[in-house]
Short mmCIF file of C-alpha atoms in Angstrom, two decimals:
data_model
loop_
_atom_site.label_atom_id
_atom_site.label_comp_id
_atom_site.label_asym_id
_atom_site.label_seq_id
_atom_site.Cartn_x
_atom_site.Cartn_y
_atom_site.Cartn_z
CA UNK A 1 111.37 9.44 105.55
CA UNK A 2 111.78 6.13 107.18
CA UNK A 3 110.65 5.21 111.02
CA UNK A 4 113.42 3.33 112.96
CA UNK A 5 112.83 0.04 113.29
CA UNK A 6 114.10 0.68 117.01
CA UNK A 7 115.72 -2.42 118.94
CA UNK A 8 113.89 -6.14 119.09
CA UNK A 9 115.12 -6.55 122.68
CA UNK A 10 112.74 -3.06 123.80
CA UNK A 11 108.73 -3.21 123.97
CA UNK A 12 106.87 -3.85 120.53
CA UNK A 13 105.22 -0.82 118.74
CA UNK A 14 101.83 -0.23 119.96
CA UNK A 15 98.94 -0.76 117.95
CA UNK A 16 97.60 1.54 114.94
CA UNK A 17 95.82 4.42 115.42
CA UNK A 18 93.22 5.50 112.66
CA UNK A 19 92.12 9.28 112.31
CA UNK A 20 89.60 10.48 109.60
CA UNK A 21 90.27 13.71 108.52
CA UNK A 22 87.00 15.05 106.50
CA UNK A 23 87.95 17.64 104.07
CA UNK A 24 85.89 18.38 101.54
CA UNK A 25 89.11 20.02 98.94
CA UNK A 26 92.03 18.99 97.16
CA UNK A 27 93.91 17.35 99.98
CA UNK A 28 97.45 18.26 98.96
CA UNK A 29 97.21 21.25 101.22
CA UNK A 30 96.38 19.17 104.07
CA UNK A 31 98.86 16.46 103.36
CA UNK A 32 101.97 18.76 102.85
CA UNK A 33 100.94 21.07 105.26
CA UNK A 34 99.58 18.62 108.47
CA UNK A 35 100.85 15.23 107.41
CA UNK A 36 103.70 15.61 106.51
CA UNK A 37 105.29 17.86 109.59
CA UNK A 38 103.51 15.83 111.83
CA UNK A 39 104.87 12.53 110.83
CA UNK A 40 107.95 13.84 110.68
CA UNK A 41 108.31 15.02 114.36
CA UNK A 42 106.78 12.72 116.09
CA UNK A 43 109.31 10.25 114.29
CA UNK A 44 112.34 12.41 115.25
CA UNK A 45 110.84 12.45 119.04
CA UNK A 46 111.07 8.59 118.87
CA UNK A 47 107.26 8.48 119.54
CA UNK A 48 106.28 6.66 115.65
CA UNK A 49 107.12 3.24 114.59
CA UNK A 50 105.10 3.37 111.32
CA UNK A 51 102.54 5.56 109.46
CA UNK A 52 100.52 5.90 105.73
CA UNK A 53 97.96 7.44 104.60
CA UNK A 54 94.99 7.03 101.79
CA UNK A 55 92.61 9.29 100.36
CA UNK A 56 88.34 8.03 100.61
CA UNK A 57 85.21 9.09 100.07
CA UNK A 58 83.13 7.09 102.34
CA UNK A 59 80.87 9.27 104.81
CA UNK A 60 81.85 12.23 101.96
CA UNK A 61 85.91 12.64 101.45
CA UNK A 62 88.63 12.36 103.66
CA UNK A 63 92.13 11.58 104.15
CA UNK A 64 92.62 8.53 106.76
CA UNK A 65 95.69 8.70 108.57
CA UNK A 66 97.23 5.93 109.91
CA UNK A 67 99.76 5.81 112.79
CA UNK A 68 102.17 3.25 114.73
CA UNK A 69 103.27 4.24 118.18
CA UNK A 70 106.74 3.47 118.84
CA UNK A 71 105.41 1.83 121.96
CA UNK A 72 102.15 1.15 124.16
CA UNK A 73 102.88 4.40 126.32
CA UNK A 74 103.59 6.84 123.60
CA UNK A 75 100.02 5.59 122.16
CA UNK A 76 98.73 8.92 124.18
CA UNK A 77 100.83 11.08 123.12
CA UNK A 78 101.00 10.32 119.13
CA UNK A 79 96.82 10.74 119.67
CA UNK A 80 97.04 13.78 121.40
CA UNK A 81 100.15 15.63 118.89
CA UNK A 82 97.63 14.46 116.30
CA UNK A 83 95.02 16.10 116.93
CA UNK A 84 96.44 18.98 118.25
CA UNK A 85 97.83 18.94 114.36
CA UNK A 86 95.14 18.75 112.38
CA UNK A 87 92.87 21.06 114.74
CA UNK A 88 95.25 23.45 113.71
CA UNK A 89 95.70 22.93 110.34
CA UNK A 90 91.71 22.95 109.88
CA UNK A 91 91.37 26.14 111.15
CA UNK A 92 93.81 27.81 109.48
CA UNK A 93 93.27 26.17 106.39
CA UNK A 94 89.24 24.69 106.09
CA UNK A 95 88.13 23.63 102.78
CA UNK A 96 85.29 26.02 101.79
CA UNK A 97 82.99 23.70 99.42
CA UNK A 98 80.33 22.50 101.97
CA UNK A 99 79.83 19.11 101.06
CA UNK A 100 76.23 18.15 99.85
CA UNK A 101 74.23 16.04 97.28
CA UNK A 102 75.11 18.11 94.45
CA UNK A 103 77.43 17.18 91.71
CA UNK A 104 79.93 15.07 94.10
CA UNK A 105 77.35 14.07 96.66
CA UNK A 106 75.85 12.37 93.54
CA UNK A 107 79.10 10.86 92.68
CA UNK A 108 79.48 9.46 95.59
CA UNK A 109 76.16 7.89 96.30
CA UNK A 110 76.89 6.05 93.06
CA UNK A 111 80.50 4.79 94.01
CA UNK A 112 77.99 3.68 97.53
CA UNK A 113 75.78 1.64 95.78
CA UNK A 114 78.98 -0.29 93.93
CA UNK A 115 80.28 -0.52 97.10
CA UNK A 116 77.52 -2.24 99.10
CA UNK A 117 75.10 -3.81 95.94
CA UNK A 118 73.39 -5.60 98.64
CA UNK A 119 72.78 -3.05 100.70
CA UNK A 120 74.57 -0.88 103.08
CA UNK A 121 75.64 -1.07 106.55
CA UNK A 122 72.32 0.98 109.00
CA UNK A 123 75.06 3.35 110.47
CA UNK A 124 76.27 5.01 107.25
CA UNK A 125 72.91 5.51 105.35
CA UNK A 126 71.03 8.88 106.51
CA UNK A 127 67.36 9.69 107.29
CA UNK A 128 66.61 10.40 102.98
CA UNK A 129 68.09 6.96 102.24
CA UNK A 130 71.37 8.49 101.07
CA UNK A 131 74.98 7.80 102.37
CA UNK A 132 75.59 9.83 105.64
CA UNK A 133 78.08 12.22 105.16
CA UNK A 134 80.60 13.64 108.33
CA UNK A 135 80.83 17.03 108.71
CA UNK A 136 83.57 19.05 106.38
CA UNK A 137 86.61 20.35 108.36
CA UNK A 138 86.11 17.46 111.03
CA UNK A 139 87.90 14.11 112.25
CA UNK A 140 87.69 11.29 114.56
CA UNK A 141 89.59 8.28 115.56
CA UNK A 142 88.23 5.06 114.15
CA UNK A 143 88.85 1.47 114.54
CA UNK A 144 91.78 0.32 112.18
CA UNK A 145 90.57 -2.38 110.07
CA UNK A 146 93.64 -4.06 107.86
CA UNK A 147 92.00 -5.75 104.99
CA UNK A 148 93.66 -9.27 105.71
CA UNK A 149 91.92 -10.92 102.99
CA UNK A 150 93.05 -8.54 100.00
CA UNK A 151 96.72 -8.32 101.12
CA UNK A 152 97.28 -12.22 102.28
CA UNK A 153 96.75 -12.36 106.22
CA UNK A 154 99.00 -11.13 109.10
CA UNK A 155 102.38 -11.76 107.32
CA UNK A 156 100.59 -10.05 104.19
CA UNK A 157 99.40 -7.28 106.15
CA UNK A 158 102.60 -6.14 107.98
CA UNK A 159 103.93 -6.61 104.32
CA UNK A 160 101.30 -3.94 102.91
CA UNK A 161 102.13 -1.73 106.19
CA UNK A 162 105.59 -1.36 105.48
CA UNK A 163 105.08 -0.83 101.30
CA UNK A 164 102.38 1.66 102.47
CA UNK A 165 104.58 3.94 104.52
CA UNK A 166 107.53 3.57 101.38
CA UNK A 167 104.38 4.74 99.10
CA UNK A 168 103.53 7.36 100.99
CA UNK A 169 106.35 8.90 101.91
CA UNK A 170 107.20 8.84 97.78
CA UNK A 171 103.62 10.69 97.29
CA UNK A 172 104.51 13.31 99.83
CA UNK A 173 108.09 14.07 98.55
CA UNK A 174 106.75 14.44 94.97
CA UNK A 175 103.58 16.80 95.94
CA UNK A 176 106.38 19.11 98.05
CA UNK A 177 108.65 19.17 95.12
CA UNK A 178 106.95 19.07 91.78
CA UNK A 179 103.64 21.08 90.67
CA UNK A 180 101.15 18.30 90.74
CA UNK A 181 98.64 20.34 91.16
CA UNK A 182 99.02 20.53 87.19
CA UNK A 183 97.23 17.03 85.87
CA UNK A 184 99.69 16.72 82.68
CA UNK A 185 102.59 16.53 85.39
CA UNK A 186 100.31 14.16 88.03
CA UNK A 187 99.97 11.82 85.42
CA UNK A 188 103.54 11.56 84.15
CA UNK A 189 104.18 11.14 87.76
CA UNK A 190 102.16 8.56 88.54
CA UNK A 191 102.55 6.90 84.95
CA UNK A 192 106.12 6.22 85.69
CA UNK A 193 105.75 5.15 88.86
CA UNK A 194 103.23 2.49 87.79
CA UNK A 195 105.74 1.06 85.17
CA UNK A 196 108.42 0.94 87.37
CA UNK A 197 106.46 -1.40 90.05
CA UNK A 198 104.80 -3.42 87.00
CA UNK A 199 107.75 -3.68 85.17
CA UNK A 200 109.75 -4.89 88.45
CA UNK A 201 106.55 -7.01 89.49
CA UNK A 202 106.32 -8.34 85.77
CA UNK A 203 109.87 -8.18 83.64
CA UNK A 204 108.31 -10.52 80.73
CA UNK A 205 107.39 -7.46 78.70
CA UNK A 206 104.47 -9.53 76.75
CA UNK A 207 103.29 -10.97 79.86
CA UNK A 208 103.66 -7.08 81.24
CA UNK A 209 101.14 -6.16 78.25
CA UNK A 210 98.98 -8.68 79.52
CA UNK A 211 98.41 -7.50 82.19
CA UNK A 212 98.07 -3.95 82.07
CA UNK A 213 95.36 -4.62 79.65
CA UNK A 214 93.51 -7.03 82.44
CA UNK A 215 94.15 -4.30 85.18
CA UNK A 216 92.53 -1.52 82.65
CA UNK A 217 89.52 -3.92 81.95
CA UNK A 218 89.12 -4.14 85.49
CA UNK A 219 88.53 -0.62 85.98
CA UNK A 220 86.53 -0.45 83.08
CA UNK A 221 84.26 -3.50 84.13
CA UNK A 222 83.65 -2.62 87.49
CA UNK A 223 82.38 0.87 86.40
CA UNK A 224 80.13 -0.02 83.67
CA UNK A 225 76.57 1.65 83.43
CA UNK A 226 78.44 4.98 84.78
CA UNK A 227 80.18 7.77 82.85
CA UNK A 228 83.02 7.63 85.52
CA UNK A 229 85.08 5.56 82.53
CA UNK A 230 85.23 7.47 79.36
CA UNK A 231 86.49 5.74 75.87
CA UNK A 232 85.92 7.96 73.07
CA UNK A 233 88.85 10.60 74.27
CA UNK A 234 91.36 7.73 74.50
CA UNK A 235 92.60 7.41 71.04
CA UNK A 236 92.91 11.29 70.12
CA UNK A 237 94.88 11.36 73.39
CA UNK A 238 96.64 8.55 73.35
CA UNK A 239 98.11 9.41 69.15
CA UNK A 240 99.63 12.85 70.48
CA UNK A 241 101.81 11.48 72.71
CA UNK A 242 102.28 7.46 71.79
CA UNK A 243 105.98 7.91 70.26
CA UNK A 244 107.34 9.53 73.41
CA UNK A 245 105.54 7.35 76.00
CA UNK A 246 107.00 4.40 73.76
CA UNK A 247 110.57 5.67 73.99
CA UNK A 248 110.40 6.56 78.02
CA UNK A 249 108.62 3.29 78.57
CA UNK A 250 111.01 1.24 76.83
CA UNK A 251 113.91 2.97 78.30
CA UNK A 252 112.72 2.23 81.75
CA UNK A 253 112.38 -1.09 81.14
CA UNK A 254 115.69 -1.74 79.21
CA UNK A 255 117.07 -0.08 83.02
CA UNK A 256 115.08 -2.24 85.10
CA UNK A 257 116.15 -5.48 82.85
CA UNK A 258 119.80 -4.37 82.87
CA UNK A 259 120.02 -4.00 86.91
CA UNK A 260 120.76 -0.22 85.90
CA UNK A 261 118.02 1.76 87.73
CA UNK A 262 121.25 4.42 88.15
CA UNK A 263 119.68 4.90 84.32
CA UNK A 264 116.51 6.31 85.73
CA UNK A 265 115.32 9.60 86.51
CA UNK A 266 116.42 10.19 90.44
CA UNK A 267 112.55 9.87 91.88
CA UNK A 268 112.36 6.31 90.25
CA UNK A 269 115.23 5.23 91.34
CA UNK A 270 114.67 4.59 95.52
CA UNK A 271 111.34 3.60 94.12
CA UNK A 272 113.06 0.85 91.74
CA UNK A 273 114.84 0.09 94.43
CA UNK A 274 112.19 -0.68 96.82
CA UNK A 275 109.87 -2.29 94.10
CA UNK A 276 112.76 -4.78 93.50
CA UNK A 277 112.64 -5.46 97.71
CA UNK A 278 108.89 -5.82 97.84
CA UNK A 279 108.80 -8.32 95.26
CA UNK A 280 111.56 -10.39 96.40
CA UNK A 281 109.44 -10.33 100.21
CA UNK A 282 106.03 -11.21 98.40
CA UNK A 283 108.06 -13.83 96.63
CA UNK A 284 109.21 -15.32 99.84
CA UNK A 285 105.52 -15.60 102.07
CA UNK A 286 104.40 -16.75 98.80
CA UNK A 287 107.08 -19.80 98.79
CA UNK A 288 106.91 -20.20 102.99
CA UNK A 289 102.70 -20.54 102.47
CA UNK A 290 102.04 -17.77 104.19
CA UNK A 291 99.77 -15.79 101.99
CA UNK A 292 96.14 -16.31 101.71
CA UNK A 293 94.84 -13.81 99.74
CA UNK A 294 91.17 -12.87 98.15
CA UNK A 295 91.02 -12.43 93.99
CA UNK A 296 91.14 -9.47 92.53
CA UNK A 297 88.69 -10.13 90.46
CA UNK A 298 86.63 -11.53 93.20
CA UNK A 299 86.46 -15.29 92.20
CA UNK A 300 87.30 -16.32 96.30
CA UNK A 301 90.24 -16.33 98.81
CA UNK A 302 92.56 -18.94 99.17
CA UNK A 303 96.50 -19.63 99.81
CA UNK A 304 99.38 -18.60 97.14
CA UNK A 305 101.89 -20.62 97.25
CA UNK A 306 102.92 -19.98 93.94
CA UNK A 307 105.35 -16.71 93.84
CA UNK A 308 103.94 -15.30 90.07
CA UNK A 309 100.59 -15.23 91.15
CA UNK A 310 101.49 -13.95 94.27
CA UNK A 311 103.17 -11.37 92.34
CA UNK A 312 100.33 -10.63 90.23
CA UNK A 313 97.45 -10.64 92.09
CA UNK A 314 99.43 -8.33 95.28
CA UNK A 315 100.43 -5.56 92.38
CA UNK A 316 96.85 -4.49 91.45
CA UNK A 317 96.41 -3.15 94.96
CA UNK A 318 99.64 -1.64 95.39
CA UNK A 319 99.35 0.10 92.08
CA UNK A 320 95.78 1.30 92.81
CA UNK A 321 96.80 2.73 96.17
CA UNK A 322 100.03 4.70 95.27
CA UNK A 323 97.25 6.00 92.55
CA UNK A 324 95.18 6.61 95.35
CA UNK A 325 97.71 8.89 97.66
CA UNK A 326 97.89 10.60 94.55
CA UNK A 327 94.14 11.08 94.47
CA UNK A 328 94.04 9.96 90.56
CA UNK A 329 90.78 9.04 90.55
CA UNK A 330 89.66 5.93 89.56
CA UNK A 331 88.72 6.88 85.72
CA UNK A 332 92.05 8.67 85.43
CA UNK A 333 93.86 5.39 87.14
CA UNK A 334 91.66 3.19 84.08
CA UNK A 335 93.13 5.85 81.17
CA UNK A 336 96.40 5.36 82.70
CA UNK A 337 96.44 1.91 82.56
CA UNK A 338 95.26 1.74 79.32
CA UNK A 339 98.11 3.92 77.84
CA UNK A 340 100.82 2.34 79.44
CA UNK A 341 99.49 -0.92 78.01
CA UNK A 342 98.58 0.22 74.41
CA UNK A 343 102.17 1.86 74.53
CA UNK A 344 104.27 -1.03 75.58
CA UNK A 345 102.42 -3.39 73.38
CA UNK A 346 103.24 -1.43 70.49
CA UNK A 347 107.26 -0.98 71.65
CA UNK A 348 107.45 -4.49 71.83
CA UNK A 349 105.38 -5.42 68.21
CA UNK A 350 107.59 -7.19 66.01
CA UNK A 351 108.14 -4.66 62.76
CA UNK A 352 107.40 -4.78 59.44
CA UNK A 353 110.70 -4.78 57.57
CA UNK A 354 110.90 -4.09 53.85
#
C-alpha cells in the first residue's frame, strides 16, 4: 500500500498530522481493524500523501498515528475521517485492562526514569511524582515532532518518512495474514526481516557479525540494573534451534549476495527490494553531505559524509522501529539480536577439518 506521489506541478502535501491513540491492549486489533481501513481510503479518495505508525508507552501505551494530507485543504478532512475512525473503532472494540501502577504502570515508570535521568518534563509527571498516564480508550492530536537529529536533518527525515510508511505497511500486511499473535511466529517474522535489512545494510558477513553483536550490547547496556534483559534463558534457547537458524540465515544471505532475492520467501522479497533502495538513498545524502546525524550510542551529532557509517549508524533505528510496529519489546528485540548474531558468526566460522 503505497500513497501516490501525485504531480510536482500541483500544491505540496500538507503538513503531518499526529494522533495518539491510548489503548491499553495488544494493539493488533486496533491496527488491522482502524489503521489499516482508514489509511487505505483516505488514500484511494486522493486525500493522503504519506502515513506510519509506531507503538509507545509514554503517558501509558498507545499507538501514534501519523498522517500526510495530500494537500493543505484536505488537512480537515484527513483530521476529521480520523477521528471519526478511531471513535468508532474504540467503542466497538475498548481495551478492558484499565491502565494503573500495577505490574505495567511499574514497567513503565522505570522505562520513564531511563528516559529522562535528569528529570522529566512538569507536564508528564502526576500529582504522586509518577508519570501521568492518558486515559485508556482515548486520543488526541499532538504536535509532530521528527527527530532530526537521530535520522540526519530534513533530507534524513523525509528519508525516514518514506522507509516508515514501506515499514509499516510490511507490519500491517503480515499481522492481516499470518498468526502473529503466536510469539514463535512474531519472532521468525521479525528475525528475518532484521537479516534481510542488516544483511543488505551490511553484506561483509564478518563485519555483519560485528555488528549485530554491538546492536545486542546496546540493548543490553542501556537496560542494565533492570530484569527487562534476561541472559540465563539464551543458551538453552538458542541450542534448540541454532542448526536451522544457521541454514535459513545463510541462505538469505547467499540470495542477497547473489542479486537473487527471487530465492527468498515472497514477504522478504519487496522488503529486499526496498532495503536494497534505502541503502543506495542513505548512501547518496551521505556522499552529497547532507546528513547530520546524532550517535547511536550517544557520543554527539555531527555530519556523515562517509556512506558506511552512514549505513551503520541509520540501520539501528530502522531495525528497532520495524521491531517496534511489531511491538517486540525491547528485551525480545535484545534476544533477537543476539541470536541472529551468535548464529551467523557460527555459519561463517572457519571448520575444523580432519
Amino acid at each position: 500500500m503505497t500513497a501516490p506521489t501525485g504531480d510536482p506541478t500541483t500544491a505540496p502535501p500538507g503538513q503531518w498530522q499526529a494522533v495518539h491513540v491510548f489503548y491499553a491492549a495488544n494493539p493488533q486489533p486496533l491496527l488491522v481493524d482502524c489503521v489499516d481501513p482508514l489509511v487505505r481510503e483516505l488514500t484511494a479518495d486522493g486525500l493522503l500523501a504519506g502515513y506510519f505508525f509506531i507503538n509507545y508507552w509514554l503517558e501509558g501505551p498507545h499507538v501514534r498515528l501519523r498522517l500526510r494530507p495530500s494537500s493543505p485543504a484536505a488537512t480537515e478532512a484527513v483530521r476529521d475521517r480520523a477521528a471519526t475512525a478511531i471513535e468508532a473503532f474504540l467503542r466497538q472494540r475498548p481495551a478492558l485492562y484499565a491502565m494503573g501502577h500495577g505490574f505495567l504502570g511499574e514497567l513503565y515508570n522505570t522505562l520513564f526514569a531511563l528516559e529522562f535521568p535528569d528529570g522529566p518534563p512538569a507536564d508528564l509527571v502526576g500529582p504522586d511524582g509518577r508519570m501521568r498516564l492518558q486515559p485508556n480508550n482515548s486520543y488526541s492530536f499532538r504536535q509532530y515532532e521528527p527527530e532530526y537529529g537521530k535520522y540526519g536533518g530534513p533530507a534524513g527525515v523525509a528519508l525516514a518518512e518514506w522507509h516508515f510508511q514501506r515499514s509499516s505497511d510490511v507490519v500491517l500486511h503480515a499481522i492481516r495474514t499470518m498468526n502473529l499473535h503466536m510469539r514463535p511466529i512474531l519472532f521468525g517474522v521479525a528475525t528475518q526481516l532484521m537479516m534481510v535489512m542488516a544483511g543488505t545494510f551490511i553484506p561483509d558477513r564478518a563485519e555483519l557479525v560485528g555488528y549485530l553483536d554491538r546492536y545486542h550490547a546496546f540493548w543490553r547496556r542501556s537496560f542494565a540494573g533492570t530484569n527487562f534483559i534476561g541472559a540465563a534463558e539464551y543458551e538453552k534457547m538458542y541450542a534448540s534451534m541454532a542448526p536451522a537458524l544457521r541454514a535459513r540465515f545463510v541462505a538469505t544471505l547467499d540470495a542477497l549476495d547473489s542479486g537473487q532475492v527471487q530465492r527468498l520467501p515472497g514477504f522478504l522479497r519487496g522488503w529486499a527490494e526496498h532495503c536494497a533502495e534505502l541503502r543506495s538513498r542513505v548512501c547518496d545524502l551521505a556522499a552529497r553531505g547532507e546528513l547530520s546525524l546524532d550517535s547511536w550510542d550517544g557520543s554527539g551529532p555531527g555530519r556523515v559524509t562517509d556512506p558506511d557509517a552512514a549505513v551503520q549508524t541509520l540501520l539501528s533505528p530502522y531495525l528497532h522501529m520495524t521491531n517496534n510496529r511489531f511491538h517486540v519489546t525491547i528485551r525480545d528485540e535484545a534476544y533477537l539480536a543476539y541470536l541472529l548474531g551468535r548464529a551467523l558468526g557460527e555459519a561463517t566460522e572457519p571448520q575444523d577439518v580432519r
